[in-house]
Tab-separated table of C-alpha atoms in Angstrom:
chain	number	residue	atom	x	y	z
A	1	VAL	CA	-44.145	25.803	70.609
A	2	GLU	CA	-40.591	26.736	71.538
A	3	GLU	CA	-39.885	23.289	72.967
A	4	ASP	CA	-40.585	21.771	69.543
A	5	VAL	CA	-37.854	23.861	67.959
A	6	GLU	CA	-35.309	22.936	70.626
A	7	ARG	CA	-36.150	19.254	70.180
A	8	TYR	CA	-35.902	19.581	66.420
A	9	ALA	CA	-32.354	20.930	66.677
A	10	ASP	CA	-30.939	19.182	69.733
A	11	LEU	CA	-32.492	15.720	69.680
A	12	TRP	CA	-32.508	15.143	65.920
A	13	GLY	CA	-29.854	17.518	64.584
A	14	PHE	CA	-31.981	19.009	61.815
A	15	ASN	CA	-30.753	22.381	60.587
A	16	ALA	CA	-33.571	23.504	58.280
A	17	VAL	CA	-37.355	23.587	58.407
A	18	ARG	CA	-39.976	24.080	55.731
A	19	TYR	CA	-42.391	26.201	57.739
A	20	LEU	CA	-45.983	26.466	56.519
A	21	ILE	CA	-47.690	29.825	56.095
A	22	PHE	CA	-51.082	30.431	54.474
A	23	TRP	CA	-52.425	33.010	52.048
A	24	ASP	CA	-55.805	33.206	53.798
A	25	ALA	CA	-54.046	34.070	57.073
A	26	ILE	CA	-51.775	36.647	55.460
A	27	GLU	CA	-54.384	38.458	53.332
A	28	PRO	CA	-57.825	37.743	54.832
A	29	SER	CA	-59.310	40.653	52.844
A	30	PRO	CA	-58.066	41.973	49.482
A	31	GLY	CA	-55.052	44.220	50.070
A	32	GLU	CA	-55.295	43.956	53.861
A	33	TYR	CA	-52.538	42.019	55.605
A	34	ASP	CA	-52.847	40.490	59.053
A	35	GLN	CA	-49.875	41.897	60.975
A	36	ALA	CA	-50.788	39.894	64.084
A	37	TYR	CA	-50.367	36.672	62.085
A	38	LEU	CA	-47.014	37.877	60.769
A	39	ASP	CA	-46.031	38.752	64.343
A	40	ARG	CA	-46.740	35.171	65.443
A	41	THR	CA	-44.738	33.910	62.494
A	42	GLU	CA	-41.845	36.147	63.471
A	43	GLU	CA	-41.954	34.823	67.031
A	44	ARG	CA	-41.421	31.320	65.689
A	45	LEU	CA	-38.665	32.441	63.352
A	46	ASP	CA	-36.950	33.882	66.416
A	47	TRP	CA	-37.059	30.430	68.039
A	48	PHE	CA	-35.547	28.869	64.930
A	49	ALA	CA	-32.810	31.501	64.809
A	50	ASP	CA	-31.965	30.849	68.457
A	51	ASN	CA	-31.412	27.190	67.546
A	52	ASP	CA	-29.445	27.792	64.313
A	53	ILE	CA	-32.213	26.414	62.102
A	54	ALA	CA	-32.701	27.888	58.640
A	55	VAL	CA	-36.324	28.552	57.671
A	56	ILE	CA	-37.944	28.119	54.269
A	57	LEU	CA	-41.336	29.822	54.329
A	58	ASP	CA	-43.760	27.622	52.399
A	59	MET	CA	-46.968	29.202	51.073
A	60	HIS	CA	-49.015	26.091	51.642
A	61	GLN	CA	-52.212	24.954	49.990
A	62	ASP	CA	-54.073	21.675	49.787
A	63	VAL	CA	-57.147	21.499	47.520
A	64	TYR	CA	-56.913	25.265	46.943
A	65	ALA	CA	-58.674	26.508	50.102
A	66	GLU	CA	-60.151	25.560	53.461
A	67	TYR	CA	-63.597	25.968	51.889
A	68	PHE	CA	-62.981	22.869	49.763
A	69	CYS	CA	-61.463	20.818	52.569
A	70	CYS	CA	-57.995	21.833	53.628
A	71	ASP	CA	-56.075	25.101	53.433
A	72	GLY	CA	-54.710	27.827	51.194
A	73	ALA	CA	-56.495	30.714	49.518
A	74	PRO	CA	-58.864	33.131	51.279
A	75	LEU	CA	-62.584	32.919	50.549
A	76	TRP	CA	-62.523	36.076	48.435
A	77	ALA	CA	-59.935	34.455	46.121
A	78	ILE	CA	-62.130	31.476	45.207
A	79	GLU	CA	-63.489	31.729	41.661
A	80	ASP	CA	-65.143	28.353	41.125
A	81	ASP	CA	-67.657	29.353	38.408
A	82	ASP	CA	-70.428	28.855	41.019
A	83	ILE	CA	-70.207	25.096	40.639
A	84	PRO	CA	-71.925	23.357	43.585
A	85	PHE	CA	-69.413	21.590	45.813
A	86	GLU	CA	-69.800	18.575	48.067
A	87	GLN	CA	-66.690	17.447	49.914
A	88	ASN	CA	-65.280	13.970	49.365
A	89	PRO	CA	-64.170	12.376	52.667
A	90	VAL	CA	-60.947	11.258	50.958
A	91	TRP	CA	-59.243	14.646	51.035
A	92	ASP	CA	-57.070	14.407	47.913
A	93	LEU	CA	-59.941	13.191	45.708
A	94	ASN	CA	-61.380	16.684	46.081
A	95	TYR	CA	-58.747	17.840	43.577
A	96	PHE	CA	-60.847	16.127	40.898
A	97	HIS	CA	-64.081	17.957	41.795
A	98	PRO	CA	-65.168	20.359	39.013
A	99	ALA	CA	-65.436	23.292	41.444
A	100	VAL	CA	-61.873	22.796	42.675
A	101	MET	CA	-60.603	22.385	39.124
A	102	ALA	CA	-62.366	25.617	38.153
A	103	ALA	CA	-60.778	27.445	41.097
A	104	PHE	CA	-57.294	26.392	39.984
A	105	ASP	CA	-58.060	27.114	36.316
A	106	ASN	CA	-59.183	30.643	37.138
A	107	PHE	CA	-56.213	31.268	39.430
A	108	PHE	CA	-53.653	30.226	36.829
A	109	ASP	CA	-55.387	31.922	33.872
A	110	PHE	CA	-53.580	35.240	34.283
A	111	ALA	CA	-54.659	36.351	30.817
A	112	GLY	CA	-58.306	35.812	31.734
A	113	GLU	CA	-60.798	37.823	33.751
A	114	HIS	CA	-59.389	36.816	37.155
A	115	SER	CA	-55.818	38.089	36.803
A	116	ARG	CA	-56.253	39.916	40.122
A	117	LEU	CA	-55.833	36.582	41.944
A	118	GLN	CA	-52.217	36.099	40.912
A	119	THR	CA	-51.534	39.784	41.397
A	120	HIS	CA	-52.762	39.605	44.990
A	121	PHE	CA	-50.854	36.364	45.575
A	122	ALA	CA	-47.597	37.876	44.286
A	123	ASP	CA	-48.191	41.014	46.336
A	124	SER	CA	-48.728	38.894	49.458
A	125	TRP	CA	-45.381	37.233	48.853
A	126	ALA	CA	-43.756	40.649	48.527
A	127	VAL	CA	-45.257	41.647	51.885
A	128	VAL	CA	-43.939	38.456	53.511
A	129	ALA	CA	-40.497	38.803	51.932
A	130	ASN	CA	-40.211	42.435	52.906
A	131	ARG	CA	-41.156	41.575	56.491
A	132	PHE	CA	-38.710	38.680	56.934
A	133	LYS	CA	-35.888	39.215	54.418
A	134	ASP	CA	-33.464	40.377	57.113
A	135	HIS	CA	-34.469	37.856	59.748
A	136	PRO	CA	-31.459	35.713	60.765
A	137	ALA	CA	-33.431	32.460	60.402
A	138	LEU	CA	-34.834	33.179	56.930
A	139	ILE	CA	-33.105	31.361	54.074
A	140	GLY	CA	-35.807	31.352	51.425
A	141	TYR	CA	-39.344	31.079	50.105
A	142	ASP	CA	-41.322	28.134	48.677
A	143	ILE	CA	-43.700	29.817	46.214
A	144	LEU	CA	-46.659	27.419	46.339
A	145	ASN	CA	-47.133	23.922	47.677
A	146	GLU	CA	-48.152	21.328	45.072
A	147	PRO	CA	-49.869	23.547	42.482
A	148	SER	CA	-52.658	21.670	40.750
A	149	PRO	CA	-53.181	22.019	36.993
A	150	GLY	CA	-56.942	22.238	37.537
A	151	SER	CA	-58.919	20.718	34.677
A	152	ALA	CA	-55.638	19.404	33.217
A	153	LEU	CA	-55.308	17.079	36.213
A	154	ASP	CA	-55.669	13.566	34.864
A	155	ALA	CA	-55.380	10.329	36.824
A	156	GLY	CA	-53.851	8.763	33.712
A	157	ASP	CA	-50.904	11.112	34.124
A	158	PHE	CA	-49.593	8.730	36.792
A	159	ASN	CA	-49.156	5.883	34.345
A	160	ALA	CA	-47.572	7.700	31.433
A	161	THR	CA	-44.936	10.264	30.588
A	162	PRO	CA	-46.746	12.496	28.089
A	163	SER	CA	-44.810	15.440	26.700
A	164	ASP	CA	-47.693	16.870	24.693
A	165	GLY	CA	-50.682	16.492	27.017
A	166	ALA	CA	-52.662	19.133	28.866
A	167	ALA	CA	-50.577	18.809	32.049
A	168	ALA	CA	-47.334	19.289	30.127
A	169	GLU	CA	-48.784	22.339	28.404
A	170	PHE	CA	-49.853	23.716	31.794
A	171	ASP	CA	-46.283	23.325	33.053
A	172	ARG	CA	-44.700	25.033	30.048
A	173	THR	CA	-47.081	27.966	29.961
A	174	LYS	CA	-49.252	28.893	32.921
A	175	LEU	CA	-47.124	27.377	35.691
A	176	THR	CA	-43.829	28.654	34.271
A	177	ASP	CA	-45.274	32.146	33.796
A	178	PHE	CA	-46.783	32.120	37.300
A	179	TYR	CA	-43.479	31.184	38.909
A	180	GLN	CA	-41.584	33.841	36.969
A	181	ARG	CA	-44.177	36.431	37.989
A	182	VAL	CA	-43.815	35.609	41.694
A	183	ILE	CA	-40.017	35.381	41.516
A	184	ASN	CA	-39.962	38.885	40.049
A	185	SER	CA	-42.302	40.149	42.775
A	186	ILE	CA	-40.153	38.738	45.575
A	187	ARG	CA	-36.998	40.096	43.976
A	188	GLU	CA	-38.436	43.611	44.070
A	189	VAL	CA	-37.985	43.536	47.846
A	190	ASP	CA	-35.396	40.793	48.482
A	191	ASP	CA	-32.435	40.002	46.253
A	192	ARG	CA	-30.754	37.694	48.788
A	193	GLY	CA	-33.194	34.947	49.777
A	194	TRP	CA	-33.394	31.632	47.933
A	195	ILE	CA	-36.618	30.984	45.999
A	196	LEU	CA	-37.978	27.457	45.743
A	197	TYR	CA	-40.495	26.260	43.137
A	198	GLU	CA	-42.229	22.907	42.732
A	199	PRO	CA	-43.576	20.693	39.951
A	200	ARG	CA	-47.333	20.378	39.543
A	201	TYR	CA	-49.343	18.309	41.987
A	202	ALA	CA	-49.496	14.511	41.814
A	203	ALA	CA	-47.701	12.674	39.004
A	204	PRO	CA	-44.174	14.188	39.274
A	205	ALA	CA	-44.044	13.230	42.957
A	206	ASN	CA	-44.562	9.643	41.818
A	207	GLY	CA	-41.649	9.864	39.365
A	208	GLN	CA	-43.314	11.199	36.215
A	209	PRO	CA	-41.729	14.211	34.485
A	210	SER	CA	-42.379	17.886	34.954
A	211	PHE	CA	-42.138	20.325	32.047
A	212	ILE	CA	-41.501	23.663	33.738
A	213	LEU	CA	-39.296	25.783	31.503
A	214	GLU	CA	-36.073	27.381	32.713
A	215	LEU	CA	-36.737	30.240	35.090
A	216	GLU	CA	-34.702	33.421	35.418
A	217	ASP	CA	-33.545	34.994	38.645
A	218	PRO	CA	-33.361	38.787	38.133
A	219	ARG	CA	-31.010	39.315	41.085
A	220	GLU	CA	-27.465	40.486	40.461
A	221	GLY	CA	-24.885	37.721	40.630
A	222	SER	CA	-25.491	33.996	40.503
A	223	PRO	CA	-29.125	32.836	40.648
A	224	ARG	CA	-30.585	31.659	43.931
A	225	LEU	CA	-33.290	29.307	42.722
A	226	VAL	CA	-34.090	25.904	44.223
A	227	TYR	CA	-36.045	23.114	42.552
A	228	GLY	CA	-38.299	21.604	45.228
A	229	PRO	CA	-40.065	18.450	43.953
A	230	HIS	CA	-41.935	16.150	46.317
A	231	LEU	CA	-41.685	12.359	46.427
A	232	TYR	CA	-44.536	9.993	47.247
A	233	SER	CA	-45.076	6.454	46.006
A	234	ILE	CA	-48.638	5.901	44.821
A	235	SER	CA	-47.919	2.169	44.715
A	236	MET	CA	-47.011	2.184	48.405
A	237	GLU	CA	-50.148	4.059	49.346
A	238	PHE	CA	-52.327	1.727	47.265
A	239	LEU	CA	-50.680	-1.529	48.409
A	240	GLY	CA	-49.931	-0.430	51.959
A	241	GLY	CA	-46.286	-1.291	51.555
A	242	TYR	CA	-43.185	-1.245	49.383
A	243	GLU	CA	-42.742	-3.996	46.811
A	244	PRO	CA	-39.405	-3.252	45.086
A	245	SER	CA	-40.111	-5.519	42.110
A	246	MET	CA	-43.390	-3.684	41.428
A	247	ASP	CA	-42.540	-0.102	42.403
A	248	ASP	CA	-40.406	2.006	40.070
A	249	THR	CA	-41.073	5.275	41.872
A	250	LEU	CA	-37.503	5.876	43.034
A	251	THR	CA	-35.913	4.902	39.709
A	252	ASP	CA	-38.345	7.035	37.722
A	253	TRP	CA	-38.079	9.945	40.143
A	254	GLU	CA	-34.286	10.049	40.049
A	255	SER	CA	-34.254	9.902	36.247
A	256	SER	CA	-36.921	12.582	35.792
A	257	ARG	CA	-35.364	14.973	38.285
A	258	ALA	CA	-31.869	14.561	36.823
A	259	THR	CA	-33.214	15.527	33.386
A	260	GLU	CA	-35.110	18.507	34.781
A	261	LEU	CA	-32.193	19.775	36.841
A	262	GLU	CA	-30.088	19.947	33.684
A	263	LEU	CA	-32.667	22.330	32.233
A	264	GLN	CA	-33.432	24.245	35.407
A	265	LYS	CA	-29.818	24.752	36.509
A	266	ALA	CA	-31.133	25.005	40.056
A	267	HIS	CA	-30.240	23.367	43.342
A	268	LEU	CA	-32.271	20.389	44.578
A	269	LEU	CA	-34.312	20.182	47.765
A	270	ILE	CA	-36.960	17.509	48.169
A	271	GLY	CA	-39.599	19.665	49.805
A	272	GLU	CA	-41.671	16.718	50.999
A	273	TRP	CA	-41.311	12.996	51.314
A	274	GLY	CA	-42.704	10.595	53.860
A	275	VAL	CA	-44.257	7.196	54.473
A	276	ASP	CA	-46.519	5.571	57.001
A	277	PRO	CA	-44.094	3.658	59.243
A	278	SER	CA	-46.614	0.844	59.638
A	279	TRP	CA	-46.495	0.020	55.911
A	280	GLY	CA	-44.655	-3.080	54.800
A	281	ASN	CA	-40.971	-2.540	53.962
A	282	ALA	CA	-41.270	1.101	55.003
A	283	GLU	CA	-37.750	1.058	56.439
A	284	LEU	CA	-36.327	-0.369	53.202
A	285	PHE	CA	-38.051	2.320	51.135
A	286	MET	CA	-36.827	5.089	53.432
A	287	ASN	CA	-33.233	3.873	53.293
A	288	GLU	CA	-33.306	3.498	49.500
A	289	LEU	CA	-34.817	6.969	49.142
A	290	LEU	CA	-32.173	8.545	51.380
A	291	ALA	CA	-29.409	6.737	49.489
A	292	MET	CA	-30.820	8.279	46.303
A	293	CYS	CA	-30.829	11.720	47.923
A	294	ASP	CA	-27.167	11.266	48.802
A	295	ARG	CA	-26.324	10.242	45.238
A	296	MET	CA	-27.981	13.387	43.961
A	297	MET	CA	-26.505	15.458	46.809
A	298	GLY	CA	-30.024	16.724	47.406
A	299	SER	CA	-31.309	18.235	50.613
A	300	TRP	CA	-34.720	17.207	51.960
A	301	THR	CA	-37.410	17.949	54.505
A	302	TYR	CA	-39.539	15.131	55.880
A	303	TRP	CA	-43.346	15.245	55.943
A	304	SER	CA	-44.045	15.873	58.634
A	305	TYR	CA	-43.153	17.019	62.131
A	306	ASP	CA	-46.616	16.320	63.614
A	307	PRO	CA	-46.821	13.658	66.350
A	308	GLY	CA	-48.303	10.389	65.108
A	309	GLY	CA	-49.353	9.863	61.506
A	310	TRP	CA	-46.271	9.635	59.330
A	311	GLY	CA	-44.132	11.496	61.847
A	312	ILE	CA	-41.068	10.329	63.740
A	313	TRP	CA	-42.570	10.741	67.213
A	314	GLU	CA	-45.836	10.467	69.101
A	315	ARG	CA	-47.175	11.441	72.490
A	316	GLY	CA	-47.141	8.929	75.323
A	317	PRO	CA	-49.944	8.432	77.874
A	318	GLY	CA	-48.784	11.451	79.838
A	319	GLY	CA	-48.201	13.606	76.776
A	320	GLU	CA	-44.468	12.917	76.767
A	321	LEU	CA	-42.426	12.477	73.598
A	322	VAL	CA	-42.052	8.892	72.412
A	323	GLU	CA	-39.766	8.355	69.448
A	324	ARG	CA	-40.829	5.985	66.719
A	325	ASP	CA	-38.456	3.582	64.968
A	326	ASN	CA	-38.369	5.707	61.810
A	327	ALA	CA	-36.571	8.453	63.750
A	328	ASP	CA	-33.383	6.363	63.624
A	329	ILE	CA	-33.599	6.342	59.825
A	330	VAL	CA	-33.954	10.077	59.196
A	331	VAL	CA	-31.554	11.082	61.986
A	332	ARG	CA	-28.246	10.226	60.358
A	333	PRO	CA	-24.836	11.710	59.563
A	334	TYR	CA	-24.888	14.439	56.932
A	335	PRO	CA	-22.817	17.452	55.850
A	336	ARG	CA	-24.298	20.591	57.387
A	337	SER	CA	-21.872	22.864	55.564
A	338	VAL	CA	-18.940	22.345	53.206
A	339	ALA	CA	-15.933	24.647	52.895
A	340	GLY	CA	-15.622	24.059	49.175
A	341	ILE	CA	-17.415	22.163	46.435
A	342	PRO	CA	-18.980	18.855	47.506
A	343	ARG	CA	-18.387	16.014	45.073
A	344	SER	CA	-20.138	13.126	46.821
A	345	PHE	CA	-21.439	11.957	50.165
A	346	SER	CA	-23.211	8.831	51.407
A	347	TYR	CA	-24.200	6.980	54.545
A	348	ASN	CA	-24.581	3.214	54.898
A	349	PRO	CA	-26.989	2.496	57.780
A	350	GLU	CA	-25.850	-1.133	58.032
A	351	THR	CA	-22.136	-0.420	58.409
A	352	ARG	CA	-22.737	3.087	59.833
A	353	VAL	CA	-20.030	4.427	57.537
A	354	PHE	CA	-20.387	8.015	56.352
A	355	SER	CA	-18.171	9.093	53.446
A	356	MET	CA	-17.714	12.483	51.834
A	357	SER	CA	-15.402	14.040	49.287
A	358	PHE	CA	-15.114	17.684	48.336
A	359	ASP	CA	-12.759	20.157	46.723
A	360	PRO	CA	-11.610	22.558	49.443
A	361	SER	CA	-11.906	26.251	48.752
A	362	PRO	CA	-8.849	28.342	49.671
A	363	SER	CA	-11.118	31.331	50.259
A	364	ALA	CA	-13.381	29.551	52.771
A	365	THR	CA	-13.346	31.166	56.213
A	366	LEU	CA	-15.659	28.695	57.999
A	367	PRO	CA	-15.079	24.958	58.525
A	368	THR	CA	-16.762	21.989	56.957
A	369	GLU	CA	-19.295	20.679	59.455
A	370	VAL	CA	-20.672	17.139	59.598
A	371	TYR	CA	-23.474	16.143	61.939
A	372	LEU	CA	-22.765	12.858	63.680
A	373	PRO	CA	-25.480	11.434	66.000
A	374	GLU	CA	-23.001	9.737	68.325
A	375	ALA	CA	-25.271	8.454	71.083
A	376	ARG	CA	-27.821	7.162	68.578
A	377	HIS	CA	-25.601	5.380	66.040
A	378	TYR	CA	-22.120	5.217	67.612
A	379	PRO	CA	-22.581	4.294	71.288
A	380	ASP	CA	-19.185	2.525	71.295
A	381	GLY	CA	-17.368	5.403	69.652
A	382	TRP	CA	-16.333	6.300	66.121
A	383	SER	CA	-13.206	7.091	64.126
A	384	LEU	CA	-12.313	9.478	61.334
A	385	THR	CA	-10.162	8.397	58.406
A	386	GLY	CA	-9.031	10.178	55.268
A	387	CYS	CA	-8.430	13.529	56.887
A	388	GLU	CA	-4.701	12.880	56.883
A	389	THR	CA	-4.682	12.936	53.073
A	390	ALA	CA	-5.642	16.604	52.958
A	391	GLN	CA	-2.873	19.130	53.411
A	392	GLY	CA	-3.299	21.029	56.634
A	393	CYS	CA	-6.428	19.056	57.603
A	394	SER	CA	-7.481	19.138	61.249
A	395	TRP	CA	-10.724	18.494	63.058
A	396	THR	CA	-12.567	19.088	66.299
A	397	TRP	CA	-15.581	17.428	67.923
A	398	ASP	CA	-18.372	19.314	69.644
A	399	ALA	CA	-20.297	16.843	71.785
A	400	ASP	CA	-22.637	19.562	73.024
A	401	LEU	CA	-24.395	19.694	69.663
A	402	GLU	CA	-25.847	16.171	70.100
């Protein structure tokens, strides 16, 4: 609701949202698009625009479709080879069911007999992009949440870094081709918006490599592609806490993504990361993860906004907002915009020191803007140093933004 958006901007200072949309809601019947659903989406984009929040539309799926457990594709787009399906109560284990694997295999096999599925999917994205490309809140599109490699999904992929296995081959061929196909479809109607693409489901989020080949942006000028990997520690979920001596997720993740970004030549946005705040050493893991993000100068969106669960707030007895302790970790100083080329930035939650360096651009017409949660982290005031070293440097403070 509108109050959520105001809270998101004013209480926590976030300036971007990864907003979920769903193929089954957009195209409930082949070639027929639900304009009422798009109207409701536009209403929410209006709220985000009113609060200066940039929106990434995320075509979300979990376990392919609601029929299998969660969300995603419409019923008519399920080609599961008529394999009987019985839902596993552990939602993500449904990815390993033969019917779900078949549905993903058939969707990604564009050369096979079900090529219409990707065609419809790409056309749906074109409809969405054409509808929202000029909306003031819209900044880009996340092609598909956590695409599963279907029958190439292997639990052993978590414990190895194979470059010649079925999952790697899926990345290099079917997933790469799929992403290029959708990028081209979006670019037919929108040459301005940023386009975000993700590694395959599961292992890369835990730090293992992805093998997507370099993608091309057919727009004129510099490419506007964003690499959007997720980050989740399987060790934390299994152990119910973070054991630094036993968990290499962050080290592996940073190494894998750095290698992939060299190939992709794309910007970095961690599309999802999150932890259960009740897990052991959750605060330590969150701070180490955010320090890594700063090192990589990567943007991120936290999973998720929902009250309770892994979120940063919950509802009190009367339905009121009650912040959780993890809100103080994710609400922190950060550069909202830089009038030049950023070279580094970091925040130390213990000393509460935020540092940033950048090469100013003489052609910049807007200022560098840093979000500083004064009441939350600096109740006794704060000071700015280093500005005097820059020729012509001046600054102002807008307390109304807190």
